[in-house]
Amino acid sequence: MGEWAREYYVVHCEPVSTSSENDGPPRVERITFERIAPKSVAVAAALDSTGALWVSFAQAWMSKIERDGLESARALTPRTAGMIACDTRDNVLALCTARDAWERRSNDSSVACVAPNGVTRWETRVPATVIYGVAVDPLDRLLMASTSVLAVTEAGVTTELPNWCRQLCVDPITKRVWLSNGAVVWRVEDLAMAIRGGMRSPAPLVYLVDSRARARANVMAPCDDSVWMTLGRAPSDGPAILRRAATTRPSDAPKTVMADVPFLSPATAMVATVDGGFWAALENGDLVKCDTAGRVTSRVSAAEQSGAVSVVAPLQSLSVTPDGRTAAALSFAERAVIRVTI
């Protein structure tokens, strides 16, 4: 790294209000960016296995913030990294896409792999396409949801599945890939076998059509043989609903619902954890940890108090460590990230 990158900054951290049903209170930080990025806009965040936090900024660079609150590395990216994720070796994989003055996606995109010390390991060009979401598979490839499922490595870009999808996730327990196209969620039993054409039977499915509401397929937390998702409802229909559904064959679709749980607020993002539960970032500004039954076991309110008024700042770009103990999410309104360890 150059001389400019050797300076270490202490990032401003503040406690936020918490409540927990666990034996000990969670460690909670509100990490603001005034010191390290006074004029930059945070875009995405990702945690590595140690709980260190990478944040990408609109001026095409990333910052790494350690558990002690110190900024330990910076990295320049080819373009603004709109989506980032960490692999099993704690490299950060950044999807970098240029935009014009009207915020339209350009033809020039790439994926950069940045080492834990901020050094770029490799960069791969990506064909012009719209990317809806990313995830890292067990082979440390960056999977991308688009008109087909793409995988990116140092060697290049390959098409893994021909399916159009809005979202993809990797189950933390079985490491299987789950896809969603907005109407159906399905699990890929063996991605390598699917590529070779060895899968003959239909993939296990979860139908999202509901007589009362429509599930938000872009907000889901798959875990083992089931998936949690939120149901979109009108305000007059009462509280938000978390639904747990099992995979099934098409002929058994009505039998998929396992549980419906009233919830605090609709989720903007959900990530499953190895203990069978999940983290959720909510529209009301809360970051919550839930167990396998959908019960909240830890809750952090990211809303700041302004006099007697609570300022709600919805959380986005949720990331969770592999052990499920630490979660982080961006508050764009506050130019801060909330990091919670239980």
Short mmCIF file of C-alpha atoms in Angstrom, two decimals:
data_model
loop_
_atom_site.label_atom_id
_atom_site.label_comp_id
_atom_site.label_asym_id
_atom_site.label_seq_id
_atom_site.Cartn_x
_atom_site.Cartn_y
_atom_site.Cartn_z
CA MET A 1 0.00 0.00 0.00
CA GLY A 2 1.14 3.57 -0.55
CA GLU A 3 2.00 6.05 2.18
CA TRP A 4 -1.55 7.41 2.25
CA ALA A 5 -2.89 3.95 3.12
CA ARG A 6 -0.60 3.35 6.10
CA GLU A 7 -2.40 5.78 8.37
CA TYR A 8 -4.69 4.15 10.93
CA TYR A 9 -7.84 5.95 11.90
CA VAL A 10 -10.02 5.45 14.93
CA VAL A 11 -13.59 5.27 13.66
CA HIS A 12 -16.15 7.05 15.82
CA CYS A 13 -18.29 4.44 17.61
CA GLU A 14 -21.30 5.04 19.83
CA PRO A 15 -23.45 2.63 21.85
CA VAL A 16 -27.06 2.21 20.74
CA SER A 17 -30.09 1.03 22.66
CA THR A 18 -30.34 -2.74 23.09
CA SER A 19 -32.52 -5.40 24.60
CA SER A 20 -31.76 -9.10 24.72
CA GLU A 21 -33.14 -12.37 25.98
CA ASN A 22 -29.66 -13.92 26.06
CA ASP A 23 -27.60 -14.44 29.22
CA GLY A 24 -25.34 -11.49 28.39
CA PRO A 25 -26.00 -8.27 26.51
CA PRO A 26 -24.74 -8.03 22.93
CA ARG A 27 -21.87 -5.75 22.02
CA VAL A 28 -23.27 -2.98 19.86
CA GLU A 29 -21.46 -0.28 17.88
CA ARG A 30 -22.67 2.56 15.69
CA ILE A 31 -19.68 3.24 13.43
CA THR A 32 -19.91 6.62 11.73
CA PHE A 33 -17.81 7.68 8.75
CA GLU A 34 -17.04 11.36 9.45
CA ARG A 35 -13.36 10.71 10.13
CA ILE A 36 -12.43 8.28 7.37
CA ALA A 37 -14.89 9.41 4.67
CA PRO A 38 -16.20 12.92 5.36
CA LYS A 39 -17.56 13.41 1.81
CA SER A 40 -18.05 9.83 0.65
CA VAL A 41 -21.31 7.91 0.51
CA ALA A 42 -21.30 4.34 1.86
CA VAL A 43 -22.73 1.84 -0.63
CA ALA A 44 -22.34 -1.71 0.73
CA ALA A 45 -20.91 -3.59 3.71
CA ALA A 46 -19.59 -7.10 4.37
CA LEU A 47 -18.16 -8.90 7.42
CA ASP A 48 -15.28 -11.35 7.24
CA SER A 49 -14.90 -14.38 9.54
CA THR A 50 -13.16 -12.32 12.26
CA GLY A 51 -15.94 -9.74 12.45
CA ALA A 52 -13.88 -7.08 10.68
CA LEU A 53 -16.04 -4.89 8.45
CA TRP A 54 -15.44 -3.88 4.84
CA VAL A 55 -17.39 -0.86 3.58
CA SER A 56 -17.47 0.29 -0.05
CA PHE A 57 -17.89 3.96 -0.93
CA ALA A 58 -19.24 5.78 -3.98
CA GLN A 59 -15.85 7.22 -4.95
CA ALA A 60 -14.59 3.72 -5.91
CA TRP A 61 -12.75 2.66 -2.78
CA MET A 62 -13.24 0.42 0.26
CA SER A 63 -12.25 0.66 3.91
CA LYS A 64 -11.67 -2.15 6.41
CA ILE A 65 -12.66 -1.53 10.04
CA GLU A 66 -11.36 -3.99 12.63
CA ARG A 67 -13.09 -5.22 15.78
CA ASP A 68 -11.20 -2.60 17.81
CA GLY A 69 -12.64 0.25 15.71
CA LEU A 70 -9.40 0.91 13.82
CA GLU A 71 -9.33 1.29 10.08
CA SER A 72 -6.61 -1.18 9.06
CA ALA A 73 -6.71 -1.11 5.26
CA ARG A 74 -7.99 0.76 2.23
CA ALA A 75 -8.39 -0.46 -1.32
CA LEU A 76 -9.11 1.29 -4.59
CA THR A 77 -11.65 -0.48 -6.80
CA PRO A 78 -12.04 -0.22 -10.59
CA ARG A 79 -15.44 1.41 -10.12
CA THR A 80 -17.89 1.83 -7.28
CA ALA A 81 -18.52 -1.53 -5.61
CA GLY A 82 -22.29 -1.78 -5.37
CA MET A 83 -22.25 -5.31 -3.90
CA ILE A 84 -19.52 -6.95 -1.83
CA ALA A 85 -19.08 -10.27 0.00
CA CYS A 86 -16.25 -12.04 1.83
CA ASP A 87 -15.02 -15.53 0.94
CA THR A 88 -13.73 -18.28 3.27
CA ARG A 89 -10.18 -16.84 3.18
CA ASP A 90 -11.43 -13.38 4.19
CA ASN A 91 -10.82 -11.86 0.79
CA VAL A 92 -13.52 -9.40 -0.21
CA LEU A 93 -15.16 -9.90 -3.62
CA ALA A 94 -16.48 -6.62 -5.01
CA LEU A 95 -18.89 -6.24 -7.92
CA CYS A 96 -17.86 -2.93 -9.49
CA THR A 97 -20.21 -1.25 -11.96
CA ALA A 98 -19.95 2.17 -13.57
CA ARG A 99 -23.01 4.38 -13.91
CA ASP A 100 -23.67 7.47 -15.98
CA ALA A 101 -25.18 10.77 -14.85
CA TRP A 102 -28.70 9.28 -15.01
CA GLU A 103 -27.72 6.33 -12.78
CA ARG A 104 -28.05 3.84 -15.62
CA ARG A 105 -25.80 0.81 -15.58
CA SER A 106 -22.99 0.96 -18.14
CA ASN A 107 -21.50 -1.84 -20.17
CA ASP A 108 -18.28 -1.86 -18.18
CA SER A 109 -18.40 -3.99 -15.02
CA SER A 110 -15.93 -6.19 -13.20
CA VAL A 111 -15.35 -8.23 -10.06
CA ALA A 112 -12.28 -7.43 -7.96
CA CYS A 113 -10.83 -9.75 -5.31
CA VAL A 114 -9.14 -7.79 -2.52
CA ALA A 115 -6.96 -9.48 0.13
CA PRO A 116 -7.42 -8.80 3.87
CA ASN A 117 -4.54 -6.28 3.75
CA GLY A 118 -6.17 -4.25 0.97
CA VAL A 119 -4.06 -5.54 -1.93
CA THR A 120 -5.99 -6.44 -5.08
CA ARG A 121 -5.41 -10.10 -5.95
CA TRP A 122 -7.23 -10.22 -9.30
CA GLU A 123 -9.89 -8.56 -11.42
CA THR A 124 -12.31 -10.20 -13.85
CA ARG A 125 -14.45 -8.43 -16.45
CA VAL A 126 -18.19 -9.16 -16.33
CA PRO A 127 -20.46 -9.15 -19.42
CA ALA A 128 -22.96 -6.31 -19.65
CA THR A 129 -25.98 -7.47 -17.66
CA VAL A 130 -28.16 -6.43 -14.73
CA ILE A 131 -27.09 -8.07 -11.44
CA TYR A 132 -29.78 -8.35 -8.76
CA GLY A 133 -27.79 -10.04 -5.99
CA VAL A 134 -24.59 -11.89 -5.14
CA ALA A 135 -23.43 -14.69 -2.84
CA VAL A 136 -20.22 -16.65 -2.29
CA ASP A 137 -20.41 -20.43 -2.74
CA PRO A 138 -18.26 -23.06 -0.92
CA LEU A 139 -15.70 -22.90 -3.75
CA ASP A 140 -15.18 -19.16 -3.09
CA ARG A 141 -16.81 -18.20 -6.38
CA LEU A 142 -18.96 -15.10 -6.53
CA LEU A 143 -22.40 -16.23 -7.71
CA MET A 144 -24.52 -13.56 -9.36
CA ALA A 145 -28.29 -13.48 -9.86
CA SER A 146 -29.18 -12.21 -13.32
CA THR A 147 -30.92 -13.48 -16.45
CA SER A 148 -28.88 -16.60 -15.66
CA VAL A 149 -26.82 -17.67 -12.65
CA LEU A 150 -23.21 -16.60 -13.22
CA ALA A 151 -20.06 -17.55 -11.30
CA VAL A 152 -16.95 -15.35 -11.25
CA THR A 153 -13.39 -16.42 -10.43
CA GLU A 154 -9.93 -15.27 -11.39
CA ALA A 155 -10.23 -17.50 -14.47
CA GLY A 156 -13.30 -15.66 -15.75
CA VAL A 157 -17.11 -15.76 -15.83
CA THR A 158 -19.12 -18.94 -16.37
CA THR A 159 -22.86 -19.56 -16.70
CA GLU A 160 -23.87 -22.05 -14.01
CA LEU A 161 -27.62 -22.26 -14.58
CA PRO A 162 -29.86 -20.83 -17.31
CA ASN A 163 -32.48 -19.69 -14.79
CA TRP A 164 -33.48 -16.04 -14.41
CA CYS A 165 -33.57 -15.11 -10.72
CA ARG A 166 -33.96 -12.03 -8.54
CA GLN A 167 -32.07 -13.38 -5.55
CA LEU A 168 -29.74 -16.19 -4.56
CA CYS A 169 -28.49 -17.38 -1.18
CA VAL A 170 -26.18 -20.08 0.15
CA ASP A 171 -27.57 -22.08 3.08
CA PRO A 172 -25.00 -21.84 5.92
CA ILE A 173 -25.72 -25.41 7.12
CA THR A 174 -25.82 -27.51 3.95
CA LYS A 175 -24.01 -25.00 1.66
CA ARG A 176 -26.67 -25.52 -0.99
CA VAL A 177 -27.68 -22.70 -3.31
CA TRP A 178 -31.22 -21.30 -3.20
CA LEU A 179 -32.73 -19.19 -5.99
CA SER A 180 -35.82 -16.99 -6.23
CA ASN A 181 -37.54 -15.53 -9.27
CA GLY A 182 -40.24 -13.63 -7.37
CA ALA A 183 -42.91 -16.34 -7.59
CA VAL A 184 -41.00 -19.49 -6.65
CA VAL A 185 -38.03 -20.27 -4.44
CA TRP A 186 -36.12 -23.42 -5.29
CA ARG A 187 -33.13 -25.26 -3.91
CA VAL A 188 -30.32 -26.58 -6.09
CA GLU A 189 -29.36 -29.93 -4.61
CA ASP A 190 -26.00 -30.16 -6.36
CA LEU A 191 -24.88 -27.20 -8.46
CA ALA A 192 -22.05 -29.15 -10.12
CA MET A 193 -24.46 -31.96 -11.08
CA ALA A 194 -26.96 -29.45 -12.44
CA ILE A 195 -24.27 -27.98 -14.69
CA ARG A 196 -23.45 -31.42 -16.08
CA GLY A 197 -27.13 -32.10 -16.75
CA GLY A 198 -27.27 -34.91 -14.19
CA MET A 199 -30.38 -33.62 -12.37
CA ARG A 200 -33.47 -35.25 -13.88
CA SER A 201 -36.13 -34.77 -11.18
CA PRO A 202 -37.69 -31.36 -10.44
CA ALA A 203 -35.85 -29.28 -7.86
CA PRO A 204 -37.53 -28.87 -4.46
CA LEU A 205 -39.71 -25.76 -4.60
CA VAL A 206 -41.42 -23.23 -2.35
CA TYR A 207 -44.38 -21.47 -3.98
CA LEU A 208 -44.79 -17.84 -2.91
CA VAL A 209 -48.33 -17.18 -4.10
CA ASP A 210 -50.61 -16.65 -1.09
CA SER A 211 -54.35 -15.98 -0.96
CA ARG A 212 -53.84 -13.20 1.61
CA ALA A 213 -50.49 -11.74 0.67
CA ARG A 214 -47.43 -12.03 -1.51
CA ALA A 215 -44.10 -13.14 -0.12
CA ARG A 216 -41.12 -10.90 -0.70
CA ALA A 217 -38.87 -13.30 -2.53
CA ASN A 218 -35.91 -10.92 -2.42
CA VAL A 219 -35.97 -11.09 1.40
CA MET A 220 -35.39 -14.69 2.42
CA ALA A 221 -33.25 -16.77 4.77
CA PRO A 222 -32.90 -20.41 3.61
CA CYS A 223 -31.68 -22.90 6.19
CA ASP A 224 -31.38 -26.68 5.79
CA ASP A 225 -34.73 -27.90 4.37
CA SER A 226 -36.81 -24.74 4.84
CA VAL A 227 -36.76 -21.02 4.14
CA TRP A 228 -37.92 -17.97 6.10
CA MET A 229 -39.42 -15.09 4.12
CA THR A 230 -41.57 -12.02 4.76
CA LEU A 231 -45.14 -11.62 3.54
CA GLY A 232 -45.99 -8.27 2.02
CA ARG A 233 -49.28 -6.94 3.45
CA ALA A 234 -51.26 -3.74 3.33
CA PRO A 235 -51.07 -1.68 6.58
CA SER A 236 -54.74 -2.41 7.27
CA ASP A 237 -54.03 -6.15 7.35
CA GLY A 238 -52.18 -5.94 10.66
CA PRO A 239 -48.57 -6.77 11.55
CA ALA A 240 -45.91 -8.05 9.22
CA ILE A 241 -45.71 -11.82 8.93
CA LEU A 242 -42.68 -14.10 8.88
CA ARG A 243 -43.38 -17.36 7.09
CA ARG A 244 -41.35 -20.52 7.36
CA ALA A 245 -41.91 -22.89 4.44
CA ALA A 246 -40.52 -26.30 3.55
CA THR A 247 -39.40 -27.36 0.12
CA THR A 248 -41.72 -29.72 -1.70
CA ARG A 249 -42.46 -31.16 -5.10
CA PRO A 250 -44.93 -29.24 -7.29
CA SER A 251 -47.79 -31.67 -6.55
CA ASP A 252 -47.46 -31.01 -2.80
CA ALA A 253 -47.30 -27.21 -2.95
CA PRO A 254 -50.19 -26.56 -0.47
CA LYS A 255 -48.29 -28.45 2.23
CA THR A 256 -45.26 -26.17 2.27
CA VAL A 257 -46.25 -23.76 5.07
CA MET A 258 -44.58 -24.67 8.38
CA ALA A 259 -45.20 -21.53 10.46
CA ASP A 260 -46.58 -17.99 10.26
CA VAL A 261 -45.17 -15.63 12.90
CA PRO A 262 -46.43 -12.04 13.50
CA PHE A 263 -43.41 -9.74 13.43
CA LEU A 264 -42.40 -6.24 14.45
CA SER A 265 -41.88 -4.70 11.04
CA PRO A 266 -41.23 -5.89 7.48
CA ALA A 267 -37.64 -7.00 6.85
CA THR A 268 -35.41 -5.27 4.32
CA ALA A 269 -32.86 -8.13 4.50
CA MET A 270 -32.49 -11.54 6.15
CA VAL A 271 -29.50 -13.89 6.55
CA ALA A 272 -29.73 -17.43 7.96
CA THR A 273 -27.24 -18.67 10.57
CA VAL A 274 -25.62 -22.03 11.35
CA ASP A 275 -27.72 -22.44 14.52
CA GLY A 276 -30.89 -22.65 12.45
CA GLY A 277 -31.98 -19.08 13.17
CA PHE A 278 -31.43 -15.86 11.25
CA TRP A 279 -30.64 -12.15 11.47
CA ALA A 280 -33.06 -9.61 10.02
CA ALA A 281 -32.74 -5.89 9.28
CA LEU A 282 -36.14 -4.25 9.65
CA GLU A 283 -37.81 -1.23 8.07
CA ASN A 284 -38.25 0.36 11.50
CA GLY A 285 -34.47 0.52 11.97
CA ASP A 286 -34.10 -2.54 14.22
CA LEU A 287 -31.52 -5.30 13.80
CA VAL A 288 -32.76 -8.56 15.33
CA LYS A 289 -31.54 -12.12 15.88
CA CYS A 290 -34.22 -14.81 15.73
CA ASP A 291 -34.21 -18.51 16.66
CA THR A 292 -35.51 -21.45 14.65
CA ALA A 293 -39.09 -20.69 15.74
CA GLY A 294 -38.93 -17.07 14.59
CA ARG A 295 -38.73 -15.68 18.14
CA VAL A 296 -36.55 -12.59 18.66
CA THR A 297 -33.62 -13.41 20.97
CA SER A 298 -31.64 -10.16 20.51
CA ARG A 299 -32.76 -6.76 19.32
CA VAL A 300 -30.91 -3.53 18.61
CA SER A 301 -32.65 -0.27 17.81
CA ALA A 302 -30.65 1.82 15.35
CA ALA A 303 -33.08 4.77 15.60
CA GLU A 304 -31.47 7.90 17.01
CA GLN A 305 -33.26 10.02 19.58
CA SER A 306 -33.84 13.65 18.51
CA GLY A 307 -35.39 15.27 21.57
CA ALA A 308 -38.53 13.27 22.26
CA VAL A 309 -38.74 12.05 18.67
CA SER A 310 -37.16 8.81 17.48
CA VAL A 311 -35.63 9.17 14.03
CA VAL A 312 -36.09 5.91 12.13
CA ALA A 313 -33.25 4.96 9.79
CA PRO A 314 -33.99 1.73 7.89
CA LEU A 315 -31.06 -0.67 7.66
CA GLN A 316 -29.71 -2.14 4.41
CA SER A 317 -26.81 -4.31 3.18
CA LEU A 318 -27.06 -6.87 5.99
CA SER A 319 -23.99 -9.09 6.50
CA VAL A 320 -23.32 -11.90 9.01
CA THR A 321 -20.14 -13.73 10.03
CA PRO A 322 -19.92 -17.49 9.26
CA ASP A 323 -20.45 -18.39 12.93
CA GLY A 324 -23.62 -16.28 13.07
CA ARG A 325 -22.44 -14.35 16.14
CA THR A 326 -21.87 -10.95 14.50
CA ALA A 327 -24.12 -8.98 12.15
CA ALA A 328 -23.75 -5.57 10.54
CA ALA A 329 -25.99 -3.36 8.43
CA LEU A 330 -25.74 0.10 6.88
CA SER A 331 -27.88 3.07 7.83
CA PHE A 332 -27.65 5.28 4.74
CA ALA A 333 -29.57 8.11 6.41
CA GLU A 334 -27.09 8.33 9.29
CA ARG A 335 -23.95 7.57 7.24
CA ALA A 336 -23.14 4.85 9.74
CA VAL A 337 -23.05 1.08 10.12
CA ILE A 338 -24.45 -0.88 13.06
CA ARG A 339 -22.34 -3.87 14.15
CA VAL A 340 -23.73 -6.28 16.76
CA THR A 341 -22.00 -9.27 18.41
CA ILE A 342 -23.89 -11.71 20.64
#
